[in-house]
mmCIF file of C-alpha atoms in Angstrom:
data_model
loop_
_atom_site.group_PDB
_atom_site.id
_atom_site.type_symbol
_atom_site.label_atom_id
_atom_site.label_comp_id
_atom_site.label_asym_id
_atom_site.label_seq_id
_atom_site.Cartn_x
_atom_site.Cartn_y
_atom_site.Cartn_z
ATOM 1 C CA UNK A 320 16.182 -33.859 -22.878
ATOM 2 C CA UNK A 321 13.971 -31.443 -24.345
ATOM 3 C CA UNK A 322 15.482 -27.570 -23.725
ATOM 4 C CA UNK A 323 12.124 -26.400 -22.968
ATOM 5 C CA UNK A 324 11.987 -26.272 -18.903
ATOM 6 C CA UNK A 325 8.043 -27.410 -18.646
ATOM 7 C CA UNK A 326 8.973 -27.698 -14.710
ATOM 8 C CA UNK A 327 9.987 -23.763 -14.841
ATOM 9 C CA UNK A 328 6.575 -23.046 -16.415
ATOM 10 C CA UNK A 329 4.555 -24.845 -13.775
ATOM 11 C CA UNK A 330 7.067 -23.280 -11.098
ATOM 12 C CA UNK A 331 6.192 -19.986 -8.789
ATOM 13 C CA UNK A 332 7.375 -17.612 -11.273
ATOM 14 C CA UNK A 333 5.969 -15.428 -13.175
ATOM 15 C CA UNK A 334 5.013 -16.877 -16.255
ATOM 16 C CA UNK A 335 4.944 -15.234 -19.608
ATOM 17 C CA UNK A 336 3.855 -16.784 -23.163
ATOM 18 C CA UNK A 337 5.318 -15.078 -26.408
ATOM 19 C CA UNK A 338 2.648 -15.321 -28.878
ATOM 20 C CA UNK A 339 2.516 -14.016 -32.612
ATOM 21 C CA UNK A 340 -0.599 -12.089 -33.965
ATOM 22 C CA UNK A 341 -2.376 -14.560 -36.513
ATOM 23 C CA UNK A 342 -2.928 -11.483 -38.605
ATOM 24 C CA UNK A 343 1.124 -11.511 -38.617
ATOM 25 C CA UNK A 344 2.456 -12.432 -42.262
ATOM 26 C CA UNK A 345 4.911 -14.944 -41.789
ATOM 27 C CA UNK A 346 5.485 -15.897 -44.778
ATOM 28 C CA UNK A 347 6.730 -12.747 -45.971
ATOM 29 C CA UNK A 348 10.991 -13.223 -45.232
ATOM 30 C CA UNK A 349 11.218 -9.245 -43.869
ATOM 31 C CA UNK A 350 8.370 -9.849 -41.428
ATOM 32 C CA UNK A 351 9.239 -13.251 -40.161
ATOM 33 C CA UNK A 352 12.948 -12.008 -39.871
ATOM 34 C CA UNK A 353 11.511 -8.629 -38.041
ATOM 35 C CA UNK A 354 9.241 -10.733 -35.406
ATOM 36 C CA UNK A 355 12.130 -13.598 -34.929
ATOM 37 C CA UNK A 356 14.051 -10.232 -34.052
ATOM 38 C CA UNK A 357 11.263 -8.649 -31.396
ATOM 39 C CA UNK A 358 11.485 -12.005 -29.966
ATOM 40 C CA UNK A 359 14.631 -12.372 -29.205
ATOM 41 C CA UNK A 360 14.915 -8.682 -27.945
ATOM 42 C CA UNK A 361 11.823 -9.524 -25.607
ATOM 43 C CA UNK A 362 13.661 -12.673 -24.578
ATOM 44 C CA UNK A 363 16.675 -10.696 -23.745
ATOM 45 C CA UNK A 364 15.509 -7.858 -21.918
ATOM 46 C CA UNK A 365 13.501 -10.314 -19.314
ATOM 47 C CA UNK A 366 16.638 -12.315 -18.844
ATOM 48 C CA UNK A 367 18.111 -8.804 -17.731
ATOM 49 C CA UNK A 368 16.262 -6.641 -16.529
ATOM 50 C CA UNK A 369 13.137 -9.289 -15.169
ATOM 51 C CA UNK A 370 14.944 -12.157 -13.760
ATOM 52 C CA UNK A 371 12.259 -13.158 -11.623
ATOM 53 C CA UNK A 372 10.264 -14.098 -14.540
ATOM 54 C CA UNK A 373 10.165 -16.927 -16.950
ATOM 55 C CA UNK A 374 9.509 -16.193 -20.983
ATOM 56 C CA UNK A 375 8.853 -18.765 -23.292
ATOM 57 C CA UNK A 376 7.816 -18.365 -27.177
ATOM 58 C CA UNK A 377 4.916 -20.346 -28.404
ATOM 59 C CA UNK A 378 7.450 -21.727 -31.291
ATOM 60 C CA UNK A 379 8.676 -23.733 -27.980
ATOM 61 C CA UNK A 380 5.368 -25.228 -27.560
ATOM 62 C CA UNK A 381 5.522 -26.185 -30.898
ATOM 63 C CA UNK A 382 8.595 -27.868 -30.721
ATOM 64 C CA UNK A 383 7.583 -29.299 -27.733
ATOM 65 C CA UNK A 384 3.967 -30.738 -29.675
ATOM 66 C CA UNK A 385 5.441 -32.044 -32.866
ATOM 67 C CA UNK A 386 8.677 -33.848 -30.585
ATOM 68 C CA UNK A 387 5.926 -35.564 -28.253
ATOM 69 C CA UNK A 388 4.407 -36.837 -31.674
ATOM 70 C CA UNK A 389 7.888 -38.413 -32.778
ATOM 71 C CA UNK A 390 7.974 -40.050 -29.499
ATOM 72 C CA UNK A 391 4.614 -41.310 -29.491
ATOM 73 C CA UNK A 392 5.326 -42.994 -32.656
ATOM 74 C CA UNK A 393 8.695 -44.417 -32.054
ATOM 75 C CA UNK A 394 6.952 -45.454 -28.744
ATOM 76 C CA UNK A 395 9.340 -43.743 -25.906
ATOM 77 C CA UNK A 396 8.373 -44.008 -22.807
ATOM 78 C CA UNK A 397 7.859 -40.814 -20.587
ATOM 79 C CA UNK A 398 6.855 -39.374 -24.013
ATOM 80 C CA UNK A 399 5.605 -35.502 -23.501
ATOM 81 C CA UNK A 400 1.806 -35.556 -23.136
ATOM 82 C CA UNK A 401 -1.151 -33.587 -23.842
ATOM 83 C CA UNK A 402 -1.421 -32.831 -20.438
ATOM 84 C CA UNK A 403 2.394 -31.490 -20.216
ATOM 85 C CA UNK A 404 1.647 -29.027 -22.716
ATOM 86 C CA UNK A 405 -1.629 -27.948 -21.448
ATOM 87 C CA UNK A 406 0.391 -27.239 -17.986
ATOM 88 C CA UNK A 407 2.868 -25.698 -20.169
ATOM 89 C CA UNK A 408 -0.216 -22.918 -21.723
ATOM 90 C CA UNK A 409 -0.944 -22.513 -18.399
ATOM 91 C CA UNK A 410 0.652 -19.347 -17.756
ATOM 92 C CA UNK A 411 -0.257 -15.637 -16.007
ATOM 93 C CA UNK A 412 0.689 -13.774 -18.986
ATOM 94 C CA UNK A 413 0.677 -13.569 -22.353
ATOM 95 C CA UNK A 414 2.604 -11.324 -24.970
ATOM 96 C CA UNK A 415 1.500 -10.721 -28.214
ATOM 97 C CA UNK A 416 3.823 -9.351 -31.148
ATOM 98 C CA UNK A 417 3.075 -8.280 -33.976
ATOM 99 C CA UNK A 418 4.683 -6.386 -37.785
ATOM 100 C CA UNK A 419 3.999 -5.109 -40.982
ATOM 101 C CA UNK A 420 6.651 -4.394 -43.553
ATOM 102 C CA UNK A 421 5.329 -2.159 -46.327
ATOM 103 C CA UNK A 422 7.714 -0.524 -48.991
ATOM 104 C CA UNK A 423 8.776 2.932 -46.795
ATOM 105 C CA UNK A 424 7.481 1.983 -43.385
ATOM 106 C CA UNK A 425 7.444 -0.533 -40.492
ATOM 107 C CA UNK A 426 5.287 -0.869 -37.578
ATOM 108 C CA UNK A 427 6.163 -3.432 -34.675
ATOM 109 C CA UNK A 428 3.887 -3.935 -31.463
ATOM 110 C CA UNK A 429 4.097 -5.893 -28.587
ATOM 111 C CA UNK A 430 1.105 -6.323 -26.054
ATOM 112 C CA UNK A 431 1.327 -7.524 -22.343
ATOM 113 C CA UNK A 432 -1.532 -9.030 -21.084
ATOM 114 C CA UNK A 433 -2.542 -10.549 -17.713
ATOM 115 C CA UNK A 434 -4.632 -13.722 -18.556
ATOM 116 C CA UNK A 435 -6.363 -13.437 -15.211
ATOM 117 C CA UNK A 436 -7.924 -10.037 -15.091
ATOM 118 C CA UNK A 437 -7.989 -10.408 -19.120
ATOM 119 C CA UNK A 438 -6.491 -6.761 -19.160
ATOM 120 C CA UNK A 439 -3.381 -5.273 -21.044
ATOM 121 C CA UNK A 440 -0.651 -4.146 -18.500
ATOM 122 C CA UNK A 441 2.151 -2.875 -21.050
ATOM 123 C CA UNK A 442 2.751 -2.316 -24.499
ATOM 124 C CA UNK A 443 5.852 -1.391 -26.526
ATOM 125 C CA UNK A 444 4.862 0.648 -30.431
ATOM 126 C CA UNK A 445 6.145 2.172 -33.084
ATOM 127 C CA UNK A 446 5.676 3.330 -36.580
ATOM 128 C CA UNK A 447 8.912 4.232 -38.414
ATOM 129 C CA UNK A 448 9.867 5.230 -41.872
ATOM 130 C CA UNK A 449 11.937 3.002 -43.618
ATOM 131 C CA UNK A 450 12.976 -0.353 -43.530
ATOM 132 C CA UNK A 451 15.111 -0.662 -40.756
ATOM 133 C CA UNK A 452 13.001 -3.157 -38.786
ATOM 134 C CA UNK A 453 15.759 -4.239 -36.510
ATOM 135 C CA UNK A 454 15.184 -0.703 -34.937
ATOM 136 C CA UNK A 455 11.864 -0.503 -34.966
ATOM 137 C CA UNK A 456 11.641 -4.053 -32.904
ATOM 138 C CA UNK A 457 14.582 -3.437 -30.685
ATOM 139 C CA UNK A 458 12.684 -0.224 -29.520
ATOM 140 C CA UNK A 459 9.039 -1.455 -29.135
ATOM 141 C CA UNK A 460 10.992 -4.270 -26.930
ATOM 142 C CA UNK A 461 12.856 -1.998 -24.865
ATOM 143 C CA UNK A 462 9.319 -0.036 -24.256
ATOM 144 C CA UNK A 463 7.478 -3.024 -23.437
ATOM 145 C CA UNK A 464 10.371 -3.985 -20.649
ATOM 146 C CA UNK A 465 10.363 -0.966 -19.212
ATOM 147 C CA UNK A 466 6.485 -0.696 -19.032
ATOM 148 C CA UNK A 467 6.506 -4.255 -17.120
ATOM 149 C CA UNK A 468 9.376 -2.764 -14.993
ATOM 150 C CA UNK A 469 7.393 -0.537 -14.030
ATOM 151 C CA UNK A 470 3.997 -3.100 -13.317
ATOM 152 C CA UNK A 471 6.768 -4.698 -10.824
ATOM 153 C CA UNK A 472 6.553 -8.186 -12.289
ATOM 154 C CA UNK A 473 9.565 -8.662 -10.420
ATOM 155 C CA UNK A 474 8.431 -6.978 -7.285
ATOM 156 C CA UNK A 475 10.282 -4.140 -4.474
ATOM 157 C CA UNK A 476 10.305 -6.322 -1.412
ATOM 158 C CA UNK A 477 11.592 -4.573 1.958
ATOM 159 C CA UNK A 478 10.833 -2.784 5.170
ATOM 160 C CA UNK A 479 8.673 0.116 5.562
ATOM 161 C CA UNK A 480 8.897 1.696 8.946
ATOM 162 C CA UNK A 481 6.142 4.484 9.935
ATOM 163 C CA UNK A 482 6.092 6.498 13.758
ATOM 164 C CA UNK A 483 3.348 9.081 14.166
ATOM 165 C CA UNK A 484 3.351 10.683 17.230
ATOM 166 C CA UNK A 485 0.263 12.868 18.384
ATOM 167 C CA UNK A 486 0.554 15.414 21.185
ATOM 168 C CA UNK A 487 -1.636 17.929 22.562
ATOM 169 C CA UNK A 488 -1.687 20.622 25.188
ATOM 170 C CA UNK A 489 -4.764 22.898 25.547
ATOM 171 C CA UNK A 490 -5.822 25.284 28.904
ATOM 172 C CA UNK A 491 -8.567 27.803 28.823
ATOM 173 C CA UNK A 492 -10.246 29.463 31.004
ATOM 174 C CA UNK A 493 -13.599 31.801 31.223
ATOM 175 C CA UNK A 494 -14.463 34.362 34.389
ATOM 176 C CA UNK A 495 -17.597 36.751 34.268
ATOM 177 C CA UNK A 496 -19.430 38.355 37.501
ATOM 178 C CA UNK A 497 -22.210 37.301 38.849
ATOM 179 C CA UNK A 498 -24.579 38.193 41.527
ATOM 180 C CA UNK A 499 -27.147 36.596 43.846
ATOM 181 C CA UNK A 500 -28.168 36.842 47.820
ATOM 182 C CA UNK A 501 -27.298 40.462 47.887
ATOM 183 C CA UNK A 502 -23.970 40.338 46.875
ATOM 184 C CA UNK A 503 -21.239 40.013 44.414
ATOM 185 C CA UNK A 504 -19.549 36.494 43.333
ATOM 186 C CA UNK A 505 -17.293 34.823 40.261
ATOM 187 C CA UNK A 506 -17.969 32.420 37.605
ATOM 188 C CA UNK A 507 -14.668 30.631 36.679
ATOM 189 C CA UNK A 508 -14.138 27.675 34.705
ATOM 190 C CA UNK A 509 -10.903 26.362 34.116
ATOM 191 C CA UNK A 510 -10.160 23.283 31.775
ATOM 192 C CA UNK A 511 -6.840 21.781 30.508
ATOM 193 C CA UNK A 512 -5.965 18.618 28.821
ATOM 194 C CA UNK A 513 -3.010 16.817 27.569
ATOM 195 C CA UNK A 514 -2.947 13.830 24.708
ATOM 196 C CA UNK A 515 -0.411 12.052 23.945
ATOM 197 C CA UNK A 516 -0.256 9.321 21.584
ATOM 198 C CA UNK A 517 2.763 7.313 19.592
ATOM 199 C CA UNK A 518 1.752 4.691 16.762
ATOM 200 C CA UNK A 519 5.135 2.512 15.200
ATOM 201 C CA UNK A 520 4.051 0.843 12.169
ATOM 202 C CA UNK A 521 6.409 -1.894 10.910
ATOM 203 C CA UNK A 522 5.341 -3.409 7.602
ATOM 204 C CA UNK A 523 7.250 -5.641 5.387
ATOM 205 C CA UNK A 524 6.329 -5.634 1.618
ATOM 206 C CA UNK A 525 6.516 -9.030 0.272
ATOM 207 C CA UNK A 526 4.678 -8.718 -3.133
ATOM 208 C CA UNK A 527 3.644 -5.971 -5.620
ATOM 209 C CA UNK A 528 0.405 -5.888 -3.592
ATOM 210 C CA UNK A 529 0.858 -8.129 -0.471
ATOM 211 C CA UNK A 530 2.503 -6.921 2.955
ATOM 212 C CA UNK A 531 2.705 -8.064 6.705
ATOM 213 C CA UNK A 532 3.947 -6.606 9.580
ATOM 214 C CA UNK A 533 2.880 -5.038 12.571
ATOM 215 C CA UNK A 534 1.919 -2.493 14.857
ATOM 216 C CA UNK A 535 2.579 -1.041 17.841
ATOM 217 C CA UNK A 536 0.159 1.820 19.617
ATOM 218 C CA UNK A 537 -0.141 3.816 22.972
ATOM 219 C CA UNK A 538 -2.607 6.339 23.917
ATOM 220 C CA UNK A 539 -2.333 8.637 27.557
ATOM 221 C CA UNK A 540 -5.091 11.412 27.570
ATOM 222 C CA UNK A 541 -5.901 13.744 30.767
ATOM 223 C CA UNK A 542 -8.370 16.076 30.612
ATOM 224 C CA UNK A 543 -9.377 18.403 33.819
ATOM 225 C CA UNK A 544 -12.027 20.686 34.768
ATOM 226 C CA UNK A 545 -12.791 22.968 37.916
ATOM 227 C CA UNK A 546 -15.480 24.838 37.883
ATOM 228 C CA UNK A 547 -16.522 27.587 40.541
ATOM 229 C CA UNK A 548 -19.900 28.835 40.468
ATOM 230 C CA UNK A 549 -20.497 31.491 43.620
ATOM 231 C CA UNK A 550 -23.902 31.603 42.624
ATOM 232 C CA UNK A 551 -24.811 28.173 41.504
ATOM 233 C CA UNK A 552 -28.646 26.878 41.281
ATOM 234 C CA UNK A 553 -29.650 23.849 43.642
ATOM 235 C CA UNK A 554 -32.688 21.927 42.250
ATOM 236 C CA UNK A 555 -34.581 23.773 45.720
ATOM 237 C CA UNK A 556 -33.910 27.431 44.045
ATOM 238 C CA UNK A 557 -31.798 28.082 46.819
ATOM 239 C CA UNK A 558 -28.398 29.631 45.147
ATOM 240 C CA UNK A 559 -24.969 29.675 46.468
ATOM 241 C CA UNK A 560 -21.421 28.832 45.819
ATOM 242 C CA UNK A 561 -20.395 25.513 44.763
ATOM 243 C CA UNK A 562 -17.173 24.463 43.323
ATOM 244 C CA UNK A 563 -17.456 20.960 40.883
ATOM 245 C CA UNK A 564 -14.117 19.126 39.562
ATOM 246 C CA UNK A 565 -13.831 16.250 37.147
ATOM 247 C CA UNK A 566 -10.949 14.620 35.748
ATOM 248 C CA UNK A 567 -10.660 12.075 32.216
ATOM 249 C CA UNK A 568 -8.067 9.872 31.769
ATOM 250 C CA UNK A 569 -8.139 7.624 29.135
ATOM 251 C CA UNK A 570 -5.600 4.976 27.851
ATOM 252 C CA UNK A 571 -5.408 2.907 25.196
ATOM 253 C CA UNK A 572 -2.906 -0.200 23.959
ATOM 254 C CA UNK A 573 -3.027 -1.876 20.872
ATOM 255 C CA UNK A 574 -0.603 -4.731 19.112
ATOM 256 C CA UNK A 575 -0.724 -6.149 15.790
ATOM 257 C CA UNK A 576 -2.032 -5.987 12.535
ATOM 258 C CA UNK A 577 -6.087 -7.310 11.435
ATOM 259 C CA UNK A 578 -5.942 -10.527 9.281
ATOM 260 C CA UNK A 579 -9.440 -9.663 7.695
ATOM 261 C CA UNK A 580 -8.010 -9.743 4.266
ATOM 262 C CA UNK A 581 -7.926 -13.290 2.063
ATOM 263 C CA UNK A 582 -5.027 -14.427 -0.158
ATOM 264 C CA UNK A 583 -5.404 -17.522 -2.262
ATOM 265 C CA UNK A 584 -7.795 -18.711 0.206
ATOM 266 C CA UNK A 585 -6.220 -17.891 3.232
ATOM 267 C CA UNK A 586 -6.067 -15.203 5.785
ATOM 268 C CA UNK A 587 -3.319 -12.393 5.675
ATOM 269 C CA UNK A 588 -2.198 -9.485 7.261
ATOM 270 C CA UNK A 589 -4.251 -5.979 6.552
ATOM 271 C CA UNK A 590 -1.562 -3.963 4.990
ATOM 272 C CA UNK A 591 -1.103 -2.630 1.515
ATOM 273 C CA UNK A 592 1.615 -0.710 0.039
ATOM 274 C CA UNK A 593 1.837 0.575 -3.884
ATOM 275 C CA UNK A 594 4.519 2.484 -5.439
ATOM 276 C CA UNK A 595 3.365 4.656 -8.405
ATOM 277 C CA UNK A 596 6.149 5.565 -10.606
ATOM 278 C CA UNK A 597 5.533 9.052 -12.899
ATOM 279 C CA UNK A 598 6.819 10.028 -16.147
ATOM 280 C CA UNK A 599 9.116 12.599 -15.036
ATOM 281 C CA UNK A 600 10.867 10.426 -13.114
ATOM 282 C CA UNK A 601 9.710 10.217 -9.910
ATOM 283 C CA UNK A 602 7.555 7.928 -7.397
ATOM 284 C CA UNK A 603 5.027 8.017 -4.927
ATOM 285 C CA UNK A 604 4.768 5.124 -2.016
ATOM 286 C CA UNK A 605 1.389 4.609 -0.817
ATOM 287 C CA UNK A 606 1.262 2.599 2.585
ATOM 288 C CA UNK A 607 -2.832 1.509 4.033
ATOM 289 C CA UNK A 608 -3.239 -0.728 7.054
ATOM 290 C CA UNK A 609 -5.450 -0.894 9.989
ATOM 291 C CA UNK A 610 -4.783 -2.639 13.898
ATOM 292 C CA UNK A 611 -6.418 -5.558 15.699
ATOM 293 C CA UNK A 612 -9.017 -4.245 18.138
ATOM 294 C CA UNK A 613 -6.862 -3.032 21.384
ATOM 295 C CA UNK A 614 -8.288 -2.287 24.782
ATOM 296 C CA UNK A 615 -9.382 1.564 25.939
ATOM 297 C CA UNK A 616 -10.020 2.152 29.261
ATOM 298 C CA UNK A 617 -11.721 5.336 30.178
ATOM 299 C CA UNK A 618 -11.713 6.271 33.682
ATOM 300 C CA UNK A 619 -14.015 9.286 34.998
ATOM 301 C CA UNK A 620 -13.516 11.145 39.005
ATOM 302 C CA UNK A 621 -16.147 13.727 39.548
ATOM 303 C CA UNK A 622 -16.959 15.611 43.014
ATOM 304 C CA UNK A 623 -18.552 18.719 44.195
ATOM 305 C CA UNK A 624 -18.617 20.721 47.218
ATOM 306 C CA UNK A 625 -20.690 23.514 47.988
ATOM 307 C CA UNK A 626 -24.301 24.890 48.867
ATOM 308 C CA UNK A 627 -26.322 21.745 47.194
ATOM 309 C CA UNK A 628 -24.334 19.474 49.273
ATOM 310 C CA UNK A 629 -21.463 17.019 48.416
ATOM 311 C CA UNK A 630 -23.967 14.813 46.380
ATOM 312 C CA UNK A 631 -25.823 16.815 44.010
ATOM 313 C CA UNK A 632 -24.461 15.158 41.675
ATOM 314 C CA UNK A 633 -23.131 12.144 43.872
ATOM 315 C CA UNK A 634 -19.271 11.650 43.724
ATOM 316 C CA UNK A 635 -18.634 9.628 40.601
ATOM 317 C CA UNK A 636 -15.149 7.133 40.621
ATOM 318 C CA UNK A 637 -15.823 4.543 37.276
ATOM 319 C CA UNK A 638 -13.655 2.993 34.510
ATOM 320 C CA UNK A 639 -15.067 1.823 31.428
ATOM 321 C CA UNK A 640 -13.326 -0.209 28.560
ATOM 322 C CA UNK A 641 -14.194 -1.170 25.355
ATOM 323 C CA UNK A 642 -12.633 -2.238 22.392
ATOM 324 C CA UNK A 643 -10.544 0.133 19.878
ATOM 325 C CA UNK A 644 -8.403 0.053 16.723
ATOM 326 C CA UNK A 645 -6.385 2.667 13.970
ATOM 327 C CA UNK A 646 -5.179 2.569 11.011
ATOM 328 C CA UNK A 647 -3.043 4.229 8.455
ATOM 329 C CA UNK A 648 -3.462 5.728 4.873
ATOM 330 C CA UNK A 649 -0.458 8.366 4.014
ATOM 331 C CA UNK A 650 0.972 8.856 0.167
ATOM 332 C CA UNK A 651 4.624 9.899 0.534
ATOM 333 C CA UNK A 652 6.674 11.624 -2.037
ATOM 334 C CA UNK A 653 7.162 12.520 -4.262
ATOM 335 C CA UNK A 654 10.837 11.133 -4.912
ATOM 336 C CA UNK A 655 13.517 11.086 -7.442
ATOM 337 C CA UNK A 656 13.863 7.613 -8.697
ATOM 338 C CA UNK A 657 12.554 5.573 -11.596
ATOM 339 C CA UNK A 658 11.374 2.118 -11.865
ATOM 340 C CA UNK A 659 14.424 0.746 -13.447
ATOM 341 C CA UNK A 660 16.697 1.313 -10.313
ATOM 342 C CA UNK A 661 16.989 -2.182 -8.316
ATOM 343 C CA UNK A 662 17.054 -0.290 -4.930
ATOM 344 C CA UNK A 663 14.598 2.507 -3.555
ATOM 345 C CA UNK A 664 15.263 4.068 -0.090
ATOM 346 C CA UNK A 665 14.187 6.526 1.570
ATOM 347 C CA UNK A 666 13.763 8.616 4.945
ATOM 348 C CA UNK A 667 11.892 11.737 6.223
ATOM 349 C CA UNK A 668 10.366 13.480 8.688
ATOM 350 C CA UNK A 669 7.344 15.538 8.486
ATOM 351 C CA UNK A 670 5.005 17.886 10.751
ATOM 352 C CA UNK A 671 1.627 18.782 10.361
ATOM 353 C CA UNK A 672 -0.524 21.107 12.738
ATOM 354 C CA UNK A 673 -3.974 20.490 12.752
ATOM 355 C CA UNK A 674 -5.570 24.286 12.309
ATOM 356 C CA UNK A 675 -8.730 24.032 14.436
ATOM 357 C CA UNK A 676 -7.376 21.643 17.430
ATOM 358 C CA UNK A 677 -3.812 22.803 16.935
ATOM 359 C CA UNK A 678 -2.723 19.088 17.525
ATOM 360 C CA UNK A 679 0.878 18.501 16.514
ATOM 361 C CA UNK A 680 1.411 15.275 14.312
ATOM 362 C CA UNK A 681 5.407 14.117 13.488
ATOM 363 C CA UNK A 682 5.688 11.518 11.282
ATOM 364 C CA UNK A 683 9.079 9.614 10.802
ATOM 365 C CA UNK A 684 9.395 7.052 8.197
ATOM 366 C CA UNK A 685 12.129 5.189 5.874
ATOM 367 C CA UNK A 686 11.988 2.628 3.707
ATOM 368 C CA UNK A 687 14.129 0.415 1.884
ATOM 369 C CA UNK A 688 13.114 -1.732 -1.277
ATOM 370 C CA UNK A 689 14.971 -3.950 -3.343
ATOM 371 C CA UNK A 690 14.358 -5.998 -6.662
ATOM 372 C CA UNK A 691 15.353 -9.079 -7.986
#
């Protein structure tokens, strides 16, 4: 059995290929010896700090190509093929190492890349004095780890809960004389309202950049008016009092997340989270995701009384619906906690105050994200 796991490398992990610069001198014993070193430090720090992901070094391809040769010529059946090492190249990510050992210095690199979006997504280097290339490599690994710690190849999967409640209480009224018919009236108008909505978001993060979940939303508004108009004009110039009231209620119910997104070919929830680790050690978590279309009914009672008759304008008794939706786009943090730490949790309350409407938001949230 070969000790290259080809089925590993063709498995759902991530899948990272250890390749050396060709402008890497090899045949020089202090580089070879420096790059066999940043190797094996690479190696190491995925089997410890990225379990989730499988490594291999292209010297294990080549073991893998010149024993399929043997085995082709001693005729073994089941001999490796062509097409078990192309599988085997087939991976998500490559890194690429490189040294060069002059006389008072050493400089040792090592490049992430992601094959896919043919970008670089970490990268571990230094330039020391001296010759102490065992340093220089294990450091440039180490930075190279931590920078893919940070890319979450090995992803924070866990719940992130969200409430935002909405509530609103207005009343205002205006009064000012007037006068018609030989005498002295009022103009009042009184209007209140009251909103209350709650939103519970429930979102599970499954990937570095894919989530499902849910969603939960209720709406009750009320708005009122009464208006009295002691000298109110009826479309036959006649004036007189009148007093109008109308009332606004409108509801709304809504359950479940869109599915307007694609994944590998294939329909998925609307919800994204990100976490955004900084240099000074702390993070942000950034949570965007938007509702099927829920129903909103709107109902509307109007009447007034007075000079113009009970119809001018006629009593009015509707409901309308139509269809309605939400969604979600908050940053929280920051908060103390690096990348490196295999659990991130987290929970807070905060309240904002809208300064023109003076509408009171609380939002209530926790999360709780492990890694492999």
């Amino acid at each position: 059995m070969l000790a290259f796991n080809l089925s590993g490398i063709l498995s759902a992990k991530p899948q990272f290929m250890i390749v050396i610069s060709k402008g890497t001198d090899m045949k020089d014993p202090a580089t070879s010896a420096c790059i066999n070193w940043l190797e094996h430090r690479v190696w190491d720090g995925f089997k410890k700090q990225l379990p989730c992901a499988d490594v291999n070094m292209m010297s294990g391809i080549e073991a893998m190509l010149n024993f399929g040769r043997q085995q082709a010529l001693l005729g073994t059946q089941n001999a490796v093929t062509m097409d078990d090492i192309s599988g085997a190249m087939g991976v998500e990510y490559m890194i690429l190492i490189s040294a060069t050992i002059l006389t008072n210095s050493v400089t040792c690199k090592a490049t992430s890349f992601n094959m896919r979006k043919k970008a670089s997504i970490a990268e571990g280097f230094l330039q020391a004095q001296g010759s102490n290339f065992i340093e220089c490599a294990s450091q440039v690994a180490d930075m190279l780890i931590k920078e893919l710690i940070k890319y979450e190849i090995c992803p924070y999967t866990g719940s992130i809960n969200v409430q935002v409640k909405s509530e609103l209480t207005t009343k205002k009224t205006d009064s000012y004389p007037v006068y018609c018919n030989g005498k002295d009236g009022l103009y009042k108008l009184e209007t209140n309202s009251i909103k209350n909505s709650d939103v519970n978001w429930k979102i599970t993060k499954l990937k570095k950049n894919q989530s499902d979940g849910t969603v939960g939303y209720n709406l009750y508004e009320v708005s009122n008016i009464e208006e009295q108009n002691d000298c109110y004009k009826c479309p036959s110039g006649r004036e007189g009092s009148r007093m109008y009231t109308e009332s606004v209620t409108q509801t709304a119910v809504i359950e479940g997340l869109s599915k307007e997104s694609s994944f590998e070919g294939e329909k998925v929830s609307d919800a994204y989270c990100q976490l955004t680790f900084e240099d000074n050690g702390t993070y942000f978590l950034q949570v965007k995701s938007a509702s099927k279309k829920g129903n909103r009914k709107v109902k509307t009672i109007q009447k007034a009384e007075g000079t113009c008759g009970n119809l001018n304008p006629p009593p009015k008794n509707e409901t309308l619906e139509n269809n309605v939706d939400i969604s979600i786009k908050e940053r929280f943090g920051p908060f103390q906690g690096t990348s490196e730490e295999k659990v991130l949790s987290q929970k807070q309350t905060i309240t904002r105050i809208d300064p023109l409407t003076k509408e009171k938001t609380t939002i209530s949230f926790d999360f709780n994200l492990k890694r492999e």
